[in-house]
Each structure stands twice: as C-alpha cells, then as structure tokens.
Tab-separated table of C-alpha atoms in Angstrom:
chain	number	residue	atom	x	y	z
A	1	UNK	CA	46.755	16.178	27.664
A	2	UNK	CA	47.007	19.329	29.553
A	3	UNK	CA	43.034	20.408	28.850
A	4	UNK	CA	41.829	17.366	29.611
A	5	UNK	CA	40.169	18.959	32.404
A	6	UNK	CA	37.572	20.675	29.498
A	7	UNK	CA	36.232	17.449	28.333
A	8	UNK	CA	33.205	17.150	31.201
A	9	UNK	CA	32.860	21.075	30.090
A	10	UNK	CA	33.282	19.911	26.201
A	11	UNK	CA	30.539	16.948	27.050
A	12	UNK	CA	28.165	19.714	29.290
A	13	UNK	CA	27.966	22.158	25.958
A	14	UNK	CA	27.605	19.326	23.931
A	15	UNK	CA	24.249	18.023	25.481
A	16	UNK	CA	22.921	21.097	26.554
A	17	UNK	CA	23.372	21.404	22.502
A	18	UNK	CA	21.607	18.686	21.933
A	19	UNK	CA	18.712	19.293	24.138
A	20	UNK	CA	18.112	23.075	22.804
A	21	UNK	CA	18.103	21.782	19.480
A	22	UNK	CA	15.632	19.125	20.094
A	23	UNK	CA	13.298	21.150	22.116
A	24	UNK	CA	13.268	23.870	19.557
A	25	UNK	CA	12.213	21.588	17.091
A	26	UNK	CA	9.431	20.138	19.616
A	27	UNK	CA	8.921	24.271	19.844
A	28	UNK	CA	8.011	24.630	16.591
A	29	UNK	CA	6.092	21.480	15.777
A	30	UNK	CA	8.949	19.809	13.704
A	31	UNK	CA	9.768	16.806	15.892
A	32	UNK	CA	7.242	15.103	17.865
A	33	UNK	CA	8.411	12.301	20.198
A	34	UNK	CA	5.112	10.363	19.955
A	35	UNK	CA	4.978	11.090	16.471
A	36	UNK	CA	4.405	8.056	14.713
A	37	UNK	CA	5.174	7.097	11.110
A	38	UNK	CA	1.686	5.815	9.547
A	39	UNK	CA	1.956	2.526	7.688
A	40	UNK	CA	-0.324	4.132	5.184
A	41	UNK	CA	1.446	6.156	3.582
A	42	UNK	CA	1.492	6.334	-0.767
A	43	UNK	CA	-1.331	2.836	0.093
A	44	UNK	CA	-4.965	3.566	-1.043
A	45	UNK	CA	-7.078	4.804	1.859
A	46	UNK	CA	-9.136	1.784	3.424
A	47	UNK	CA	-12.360	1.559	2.207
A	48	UNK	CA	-15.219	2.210	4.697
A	49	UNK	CA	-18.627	3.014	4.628
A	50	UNK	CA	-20.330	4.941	7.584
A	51	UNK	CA	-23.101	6.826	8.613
A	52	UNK	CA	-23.350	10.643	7.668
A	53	UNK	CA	-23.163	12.473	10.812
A	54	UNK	CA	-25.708	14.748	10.133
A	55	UNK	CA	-28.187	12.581	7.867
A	56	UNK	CA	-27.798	8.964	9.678
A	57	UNK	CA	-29.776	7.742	6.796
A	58	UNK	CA	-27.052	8.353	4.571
A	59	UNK	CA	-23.753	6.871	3.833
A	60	UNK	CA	-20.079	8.374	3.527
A	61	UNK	CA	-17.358	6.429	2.243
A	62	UNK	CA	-13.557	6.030	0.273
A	63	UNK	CA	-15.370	7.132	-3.022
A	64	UNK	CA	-16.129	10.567	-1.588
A	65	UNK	CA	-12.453	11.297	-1.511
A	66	UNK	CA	-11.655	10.149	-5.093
A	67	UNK	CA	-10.682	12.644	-8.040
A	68	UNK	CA	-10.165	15.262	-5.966
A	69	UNK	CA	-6.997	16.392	-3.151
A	70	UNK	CA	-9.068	16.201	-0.168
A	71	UNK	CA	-8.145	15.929	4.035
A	72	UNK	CA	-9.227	13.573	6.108
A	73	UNK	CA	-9.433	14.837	9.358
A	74	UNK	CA	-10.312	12.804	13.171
A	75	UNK	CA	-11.967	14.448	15.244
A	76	UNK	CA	-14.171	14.320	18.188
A	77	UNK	CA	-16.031	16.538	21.125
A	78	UNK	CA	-14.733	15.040	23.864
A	79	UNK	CA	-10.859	16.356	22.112
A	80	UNK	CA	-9.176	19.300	23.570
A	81	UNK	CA	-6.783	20.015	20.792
A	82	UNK	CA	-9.683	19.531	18.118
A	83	UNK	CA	-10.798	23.023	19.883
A	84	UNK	CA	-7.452	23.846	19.403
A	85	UNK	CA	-7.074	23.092	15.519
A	86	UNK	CA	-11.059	23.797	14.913
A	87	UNK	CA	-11.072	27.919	14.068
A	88	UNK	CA	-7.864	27.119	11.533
A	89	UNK	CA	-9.716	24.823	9.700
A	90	UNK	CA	-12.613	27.095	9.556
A	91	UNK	CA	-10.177	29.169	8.203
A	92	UNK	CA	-9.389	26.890	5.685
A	93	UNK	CA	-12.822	26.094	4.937
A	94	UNK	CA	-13.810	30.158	4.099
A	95	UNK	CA	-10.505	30.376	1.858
A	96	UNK	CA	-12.266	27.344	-0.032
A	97	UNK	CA	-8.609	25.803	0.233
A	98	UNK	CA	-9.292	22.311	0.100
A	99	UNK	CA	-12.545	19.877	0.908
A	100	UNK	CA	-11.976	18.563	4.683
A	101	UNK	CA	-14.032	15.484	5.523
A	102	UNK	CA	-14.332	14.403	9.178
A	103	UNK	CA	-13.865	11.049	10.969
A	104	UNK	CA	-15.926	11.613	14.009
A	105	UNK	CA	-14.230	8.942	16.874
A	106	UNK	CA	-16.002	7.440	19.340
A	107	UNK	CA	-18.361	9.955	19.924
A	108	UNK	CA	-21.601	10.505	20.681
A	109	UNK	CA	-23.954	11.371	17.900
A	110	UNK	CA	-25.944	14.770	19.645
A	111	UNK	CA	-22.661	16.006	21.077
A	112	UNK	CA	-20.567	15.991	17.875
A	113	UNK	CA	-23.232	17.832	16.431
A	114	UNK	CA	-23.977	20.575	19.238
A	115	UNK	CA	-20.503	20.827	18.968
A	116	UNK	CA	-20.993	22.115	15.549
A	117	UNK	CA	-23.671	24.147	16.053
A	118	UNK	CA	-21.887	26.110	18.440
A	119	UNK	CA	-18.137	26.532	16.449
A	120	UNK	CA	-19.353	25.978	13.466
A	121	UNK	CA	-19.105	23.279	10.407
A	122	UNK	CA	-16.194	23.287	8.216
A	123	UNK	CA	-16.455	19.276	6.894
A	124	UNK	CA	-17.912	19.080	4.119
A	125	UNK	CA	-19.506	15.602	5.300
A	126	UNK	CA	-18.558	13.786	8.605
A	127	UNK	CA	-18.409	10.081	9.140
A	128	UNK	CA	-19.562	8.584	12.152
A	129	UNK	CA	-17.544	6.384	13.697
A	130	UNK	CA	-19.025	5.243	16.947
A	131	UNK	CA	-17.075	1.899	17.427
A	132	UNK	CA	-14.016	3.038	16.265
A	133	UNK	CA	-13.795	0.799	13.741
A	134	UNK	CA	-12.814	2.951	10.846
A	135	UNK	CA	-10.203	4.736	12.787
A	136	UNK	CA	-8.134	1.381	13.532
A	137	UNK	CA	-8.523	0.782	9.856
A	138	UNK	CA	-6.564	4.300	9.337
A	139	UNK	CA	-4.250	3.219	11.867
A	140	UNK	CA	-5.658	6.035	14.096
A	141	UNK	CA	-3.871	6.309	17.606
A	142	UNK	CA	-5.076	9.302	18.952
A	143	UNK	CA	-7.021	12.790	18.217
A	144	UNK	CA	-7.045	14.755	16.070
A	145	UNK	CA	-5.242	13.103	13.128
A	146	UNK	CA	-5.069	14.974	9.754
A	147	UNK	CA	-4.649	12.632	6.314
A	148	UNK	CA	-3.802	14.041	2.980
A	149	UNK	CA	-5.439	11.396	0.605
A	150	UNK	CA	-4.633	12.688	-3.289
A	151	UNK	CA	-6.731	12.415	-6.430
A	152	UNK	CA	-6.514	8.673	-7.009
A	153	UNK	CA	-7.668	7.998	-3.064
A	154	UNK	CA	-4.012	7.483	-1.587
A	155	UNK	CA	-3.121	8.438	1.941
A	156	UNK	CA	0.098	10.801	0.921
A	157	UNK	CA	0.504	12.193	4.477
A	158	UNK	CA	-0.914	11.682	8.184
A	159	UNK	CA	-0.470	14.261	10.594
A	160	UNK	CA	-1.058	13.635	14.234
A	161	UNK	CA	-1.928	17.080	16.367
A	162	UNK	CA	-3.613	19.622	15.954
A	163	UNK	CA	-3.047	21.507	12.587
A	164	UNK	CA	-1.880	25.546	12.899
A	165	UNK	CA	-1.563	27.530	10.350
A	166	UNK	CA	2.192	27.415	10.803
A	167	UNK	CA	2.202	23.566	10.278
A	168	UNK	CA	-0.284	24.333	7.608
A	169	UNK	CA	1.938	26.535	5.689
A	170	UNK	CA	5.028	24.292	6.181
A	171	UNK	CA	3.976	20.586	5.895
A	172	UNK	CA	0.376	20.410	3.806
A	173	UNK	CA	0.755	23.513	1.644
A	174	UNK	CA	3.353	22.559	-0.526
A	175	UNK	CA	2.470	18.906	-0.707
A	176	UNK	CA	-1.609	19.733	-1.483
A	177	UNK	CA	-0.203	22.343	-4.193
A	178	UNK	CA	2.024	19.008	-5.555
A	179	UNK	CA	-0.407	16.849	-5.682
A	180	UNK	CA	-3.072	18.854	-7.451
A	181	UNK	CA	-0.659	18.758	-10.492
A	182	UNK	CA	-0.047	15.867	-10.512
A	183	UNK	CA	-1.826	13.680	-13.137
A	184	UNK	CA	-5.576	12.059	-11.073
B	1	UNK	CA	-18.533	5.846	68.223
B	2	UNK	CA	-18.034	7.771	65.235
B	3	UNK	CA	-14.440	6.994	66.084
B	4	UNK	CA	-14.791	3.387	66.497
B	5	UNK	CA	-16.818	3.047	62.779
B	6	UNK	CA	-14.662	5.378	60.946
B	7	UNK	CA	-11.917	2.319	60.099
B	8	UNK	CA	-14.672	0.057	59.492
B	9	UNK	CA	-16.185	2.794	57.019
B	10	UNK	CA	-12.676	3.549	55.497
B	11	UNK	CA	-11.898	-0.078	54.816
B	12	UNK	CA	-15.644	-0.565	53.011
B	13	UNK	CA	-14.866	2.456	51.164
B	14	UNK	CA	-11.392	1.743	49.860
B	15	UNK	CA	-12.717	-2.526	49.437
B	16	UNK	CA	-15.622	-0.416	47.385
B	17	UNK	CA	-12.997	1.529	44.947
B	18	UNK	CA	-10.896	-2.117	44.600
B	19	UNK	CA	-13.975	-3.956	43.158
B	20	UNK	CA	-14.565	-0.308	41.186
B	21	UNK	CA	-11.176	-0.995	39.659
B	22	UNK	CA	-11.833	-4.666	38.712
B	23	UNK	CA	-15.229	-3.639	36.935
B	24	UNK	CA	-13.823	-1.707	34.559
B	25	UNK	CA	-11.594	-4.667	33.195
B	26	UNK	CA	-14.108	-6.220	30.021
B	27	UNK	CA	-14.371	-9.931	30.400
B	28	UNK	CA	-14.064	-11.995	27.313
B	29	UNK	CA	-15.653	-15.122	26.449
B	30	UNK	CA	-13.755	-17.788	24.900
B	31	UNK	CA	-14.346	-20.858	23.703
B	32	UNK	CA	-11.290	-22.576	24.652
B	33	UNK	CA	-8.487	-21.866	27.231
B	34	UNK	CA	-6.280	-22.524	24.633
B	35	UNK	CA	-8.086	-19.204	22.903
B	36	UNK	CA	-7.535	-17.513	25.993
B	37	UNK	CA	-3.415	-17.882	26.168
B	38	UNK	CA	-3.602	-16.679	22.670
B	39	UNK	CA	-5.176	-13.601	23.621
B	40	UNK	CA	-3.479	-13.348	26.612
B	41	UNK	CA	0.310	-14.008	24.936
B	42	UNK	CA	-0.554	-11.516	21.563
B	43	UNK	CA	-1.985	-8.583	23.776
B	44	UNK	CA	1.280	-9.301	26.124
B	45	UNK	CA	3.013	-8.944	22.598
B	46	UNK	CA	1.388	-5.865	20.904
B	47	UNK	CA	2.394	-2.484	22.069
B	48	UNK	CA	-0.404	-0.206	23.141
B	49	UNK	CA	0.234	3.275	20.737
B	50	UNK	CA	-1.014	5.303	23.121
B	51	UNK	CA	1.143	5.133	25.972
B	52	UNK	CA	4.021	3.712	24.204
B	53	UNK	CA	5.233	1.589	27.282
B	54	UNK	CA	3.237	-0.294	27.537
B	55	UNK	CA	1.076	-4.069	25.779
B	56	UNK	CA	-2.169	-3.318	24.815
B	57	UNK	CA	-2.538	-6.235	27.875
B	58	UNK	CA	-1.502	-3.203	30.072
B	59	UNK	CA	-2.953	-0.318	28.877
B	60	UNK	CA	-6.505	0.909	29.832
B	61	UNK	CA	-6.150	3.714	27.141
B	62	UNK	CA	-9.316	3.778	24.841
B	63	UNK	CA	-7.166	2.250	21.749
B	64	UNK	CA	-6.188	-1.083	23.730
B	65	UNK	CA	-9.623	-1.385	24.698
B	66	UNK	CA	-10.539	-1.522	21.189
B	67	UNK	CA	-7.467	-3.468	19.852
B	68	UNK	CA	-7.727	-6.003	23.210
B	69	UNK	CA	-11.362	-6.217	21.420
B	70	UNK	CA	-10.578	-6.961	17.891
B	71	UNK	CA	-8.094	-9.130	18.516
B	72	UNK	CA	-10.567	-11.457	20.958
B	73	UNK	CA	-12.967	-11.229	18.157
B	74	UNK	CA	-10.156	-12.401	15.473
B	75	UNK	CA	-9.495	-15.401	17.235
B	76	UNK	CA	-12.601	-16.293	18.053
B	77	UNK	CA	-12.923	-16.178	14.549
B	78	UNK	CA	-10.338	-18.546	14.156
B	79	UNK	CA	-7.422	-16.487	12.506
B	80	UNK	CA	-4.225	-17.580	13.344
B	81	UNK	CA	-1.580	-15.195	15.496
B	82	UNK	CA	0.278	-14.394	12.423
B	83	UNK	CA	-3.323	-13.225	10.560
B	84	UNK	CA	-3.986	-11.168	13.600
B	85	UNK	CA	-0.131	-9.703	13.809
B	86	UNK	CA	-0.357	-8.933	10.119
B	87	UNK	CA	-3.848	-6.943	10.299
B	88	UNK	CA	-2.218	-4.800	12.899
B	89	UNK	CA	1.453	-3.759	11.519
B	90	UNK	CA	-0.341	-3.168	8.097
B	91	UNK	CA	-2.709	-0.426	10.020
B	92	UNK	CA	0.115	0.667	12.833
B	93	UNK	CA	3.157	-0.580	11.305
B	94	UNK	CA	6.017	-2.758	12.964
B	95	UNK	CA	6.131	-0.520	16.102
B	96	UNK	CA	2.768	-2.116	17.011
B	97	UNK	CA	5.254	-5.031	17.935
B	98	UNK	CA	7.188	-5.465	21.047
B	99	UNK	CA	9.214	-7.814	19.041
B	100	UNK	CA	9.984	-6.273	15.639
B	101	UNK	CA	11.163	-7.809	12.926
B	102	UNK	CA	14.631	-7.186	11.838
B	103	UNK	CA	15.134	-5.066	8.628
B	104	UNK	CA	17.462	-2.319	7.703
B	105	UNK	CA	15.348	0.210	9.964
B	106	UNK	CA	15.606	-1.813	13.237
B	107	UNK	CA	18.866	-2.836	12.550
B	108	UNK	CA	20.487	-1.010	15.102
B	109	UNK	CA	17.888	-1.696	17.660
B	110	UNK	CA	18.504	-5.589	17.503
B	111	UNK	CA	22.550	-4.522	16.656
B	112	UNK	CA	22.617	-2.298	19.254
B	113	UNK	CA	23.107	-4.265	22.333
B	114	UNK	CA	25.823	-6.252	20.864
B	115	UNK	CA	27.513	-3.155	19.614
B	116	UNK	CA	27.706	-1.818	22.842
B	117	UNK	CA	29.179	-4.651	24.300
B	118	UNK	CA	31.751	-4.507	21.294
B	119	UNK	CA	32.640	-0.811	22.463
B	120	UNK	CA	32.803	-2.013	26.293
B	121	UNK	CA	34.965	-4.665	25.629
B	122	UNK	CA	37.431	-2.521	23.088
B	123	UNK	CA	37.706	-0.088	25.945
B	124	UNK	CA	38.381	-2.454	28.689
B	125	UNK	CA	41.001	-4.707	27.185
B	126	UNK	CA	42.549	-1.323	26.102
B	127	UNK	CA	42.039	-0.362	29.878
B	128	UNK	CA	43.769	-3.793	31.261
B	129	UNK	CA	47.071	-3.227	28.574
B	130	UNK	CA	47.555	0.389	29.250
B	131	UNK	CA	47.538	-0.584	33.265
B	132	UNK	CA	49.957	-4.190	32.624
B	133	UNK	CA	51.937	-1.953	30.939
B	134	UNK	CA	52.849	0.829	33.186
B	135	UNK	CA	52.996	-1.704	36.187
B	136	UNK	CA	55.285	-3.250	34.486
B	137	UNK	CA	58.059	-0.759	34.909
B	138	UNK	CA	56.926	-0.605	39.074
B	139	UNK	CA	59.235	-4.044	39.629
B	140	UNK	CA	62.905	-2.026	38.327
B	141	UNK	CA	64.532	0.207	40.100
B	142	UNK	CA	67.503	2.300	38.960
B	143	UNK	CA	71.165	1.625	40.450
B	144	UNK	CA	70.256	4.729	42.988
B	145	UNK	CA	67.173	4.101	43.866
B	146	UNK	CA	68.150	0.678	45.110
B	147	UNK	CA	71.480	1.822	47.438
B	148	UNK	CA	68.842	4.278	48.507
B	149	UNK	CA	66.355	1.877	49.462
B	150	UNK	CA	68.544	-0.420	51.143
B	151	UNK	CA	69.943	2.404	53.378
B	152	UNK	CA	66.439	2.910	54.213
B	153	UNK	CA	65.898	-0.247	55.038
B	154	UNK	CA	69.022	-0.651	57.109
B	155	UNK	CA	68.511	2.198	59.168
B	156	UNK	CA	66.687	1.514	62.171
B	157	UNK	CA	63.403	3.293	62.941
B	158	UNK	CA	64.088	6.462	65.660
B	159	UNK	CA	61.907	5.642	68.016
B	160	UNK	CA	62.225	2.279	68.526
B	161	UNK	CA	63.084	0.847	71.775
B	162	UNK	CA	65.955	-1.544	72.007
C-alpha cells in the first residue's frame, strides 16, 4: 500500500463532491433540506368551508376545486417569499394557465386585501383562514405552500416555497398538463 | 446618584423583560392534572415542523402554538393519545413523531444504530487479530539475533564506574 498516503486526499475530493452536488441541487431548487413530504398526497383534499376573503358573507370550500386541475396556493401579507412568488403567479394568472385559489393564513382580513390592491389579484377566490385551522388540515407548515389538487379534488402535489417560473416549468408543468388528460 | 440607581434600574428592566418572556407562554385550563401530563408528555412527543429540532412543547414558532392548541382542545375533549397522534401523522405524516413507527422507510433510522455498532465491532476485532498477530512473532528471535543480544548484554556499559 504504497499510495496509501492519497486516501485523506481520496476522502477530501470525495466530500467536497458531495457537498457541490448537494448545494447545486439546493441552487437550483431541486433538494430542499426542510422539504417535507406531505401526507396528502393522491388523498382527497380536506374538506373546509371558509369565508371569501373579499365577500365575508360568502363561503369557499373543497367543491370549488372539483372538475377542474386547479392550485391551491398559502399565502399571507405578513410572508416575504409570497412577495417573492406573487408577480409569477400573476404571470400565470394573465396566461390563463390554470385557476389558483388562495389559503390566506393567519392573517388579518384589511391587510391581505391592501395587499392586493397594491400587487394585484391573481386568485380567483381566497379563503380566509384566520385561525389556521384549514391550513393544519392541509398539513400546512409554513408559507407559501403550493397544492396541485386534480379534477376529482385530490391533492397530487404540495410544494413548499415560493414558486419561479423555473420550478414552474420543471415540477407543475408537466404534471398539470398530465392530469388534465387524464379521465375527471 | 444617577450612578447609584442605574443597577437598580438595570435589574427592574431586565426582571421587566423575564416576566415579558413568561407572558407570552398561553396558559391552558384543564380539568384534571392527569389532562395536564397528557398534554405535557404528547407535546414533549410531537415534533414542531417548523424548526425541526425541536417538540411542539419547545417551540414558540406560530405552528406549535396552534398544534400545542389543538391538541389541549382534543383532550379536553376526551380523545385518547392515540386519536390525537393519529389526527396529526394523517395531516403531517410520521415525521410529526419524535418516535416513529418502524416501517420499511425508517428502517434504517431504528437499524441504524445497531448497524453501526455491527461495523465498529467488525473493525475492532479485526483491529485486535491483526495486532495479536504480528506481536506474536516479537517473542522469537533468529539464531543471530540472540548471540548478538547476549554479547550486548554481556558487555559492560563504557562509562560505568567500577
């Protein structure tokens, strides 16, 4: 064993491998280390009935999602990424790519809503979810959180972060354009 | 004077910020303090998914405020721990649990530590043989090297006063 000198070396470039690897995945929004798994997934989305953000009067609940591919997304004013994420799913919403309803988490009522006035609306209804009630129901841990729920109300994906257009085009375009053939 | 409050005034301050601390913990109402070491030994139990290190007991992140809150109001509606643990994995899943149950997914984690040990053990009996056996040969000496060593022996040290 004349090179056995090389094996810290071998064990350095291994590592150092290692870590590259994993931080370019962080990089690019593949691997998240607080990334959890949701429990939901492929189970019907749990029922709920809430206050419409903007017309407190009214209700919004599971049957809004039916028949239809829609996203769920959590979201809040007090949230930094939701800032982040917002002027993609404008974006979204111009492009007429999908319906997005909001969860909005433990908030309070006149500052979701200012905060919609100023960067605009793209939900097509928000729920409002003072207690945070209906986000431990979707297994919610933190926001923003973006579900996939297909035609027959099932949560098919959950996506913790805030959505970019990168993401977007890697993770929920192929899967929204899969589910909208399949059978409702 | 300023000099001789200004310790006094610290101390009231800082005794100010301790009780400041203490208000922000929510006080539940039980009915029994049998209720309360249920509360006390599930949020000890569940893992707050926030900051992942820590029991929901711990944490003063939003989420365990809530959870520490539905699960008071669970038992005071009289489900049992299991009810409770079951509402939570089927919303969070089994890493909710400090103590997870063992399937093929947390296999390793409750394999683990025994493996390890395993490994530790294969390398140090392996260790303790490869070291019997080379002091093994120490004890022999060739024909040479023991006329060699008794010369050595026999000759008397050159400084040594007689």
């Amino acid at each position: 064993m004349k090179a056995r000198f090389l094996i810290p070396l071998g064990l350095f470039l291994a590592l150092a491998g290692l870590f590259w690897f994993v931080l370019n995945q962080m990089n690019r929004g593949d691997y998240n280390p607080r990334e959890l798994p949701s429990a939901l997934i492929d189970k019907p989305a749990p029922t709920f009935s809430l206050p419409n953000l903007h017309q407190p009067d009214q209700t919004i609940g599971t049957p809004n999602f039916l028949g239809q591919v829609s996203l769920f997304n959590v979201w809040a004013s007090w949230c930094v990424s939701c800032r982040v994420e917002h002027p993609f799913f404008m974006e979204l919403a111009r492009r007429n790519e999908v319906p997005i309803y909001g969860l909005n988490y433990k908030d309070e009522r006149a500052d979701a809503l200012r905060w919609l006035d100023q960067l605009g609306n793209p939900y097509v209804a928000s729920a409002f979810d003072f207690e945070g009630r209906v986000g431990i129901d979707w297994g919610v841990y933190g926001v923003p959180e973006t579900f996939v729920v297909d035609k027959a109300g099932k949560i098919r994906m959950r996506f913790p972060g805030p959505v970019t257009e990168a993401i977007w085009n890697r993770k929920f375009a192929p899967l929204i354009a899969q589910l909208r053939s399949e059978q409702g | 004077m300023i000099h001789r409050l200004f310790p006094g005034l610290m101390l009231a301050l800082l005794l100010g910020f301790a009780t400041m601390g203490w208000a922000a913990i929510e006080s539940f109402e039980f009915d029994s303090p049998e209720q309360e070491a249920r509360f006390k030994q599930l949020s000890g139990e569940l893992r707050c998914l926030v900051c992942q290190n820590q029991s929901i007991g711990d944490s003063n992140a939003e989420l365990a405020q809530d959870l520490r809150r539905e699960v008071f109001e669970m038992i005071k509606e009289g489900q049992s721990d299991a009810e409770i643990v079951d509402f939570l994995v089927a919303r969070y899943g089994d890493f909710v649990l400090y103590r997870p149950p063992v399937n093929y997914t947390t296999a390793l984690l409750w394999a683990g530590p025994f493996l390890l040990i395993a490994i530790g053990l294969f390398f140090m009996i392996r260790f303790i043989r490869t070291r019997v056996a080379t002091t093994d040969g120490v004890g022999t000496l060739s024909a040479e090297e023991q006329s060699r060593l008794d010369v050595l022996l026999q000759t008397p040290a050159k400084d040594e006063h007689t």
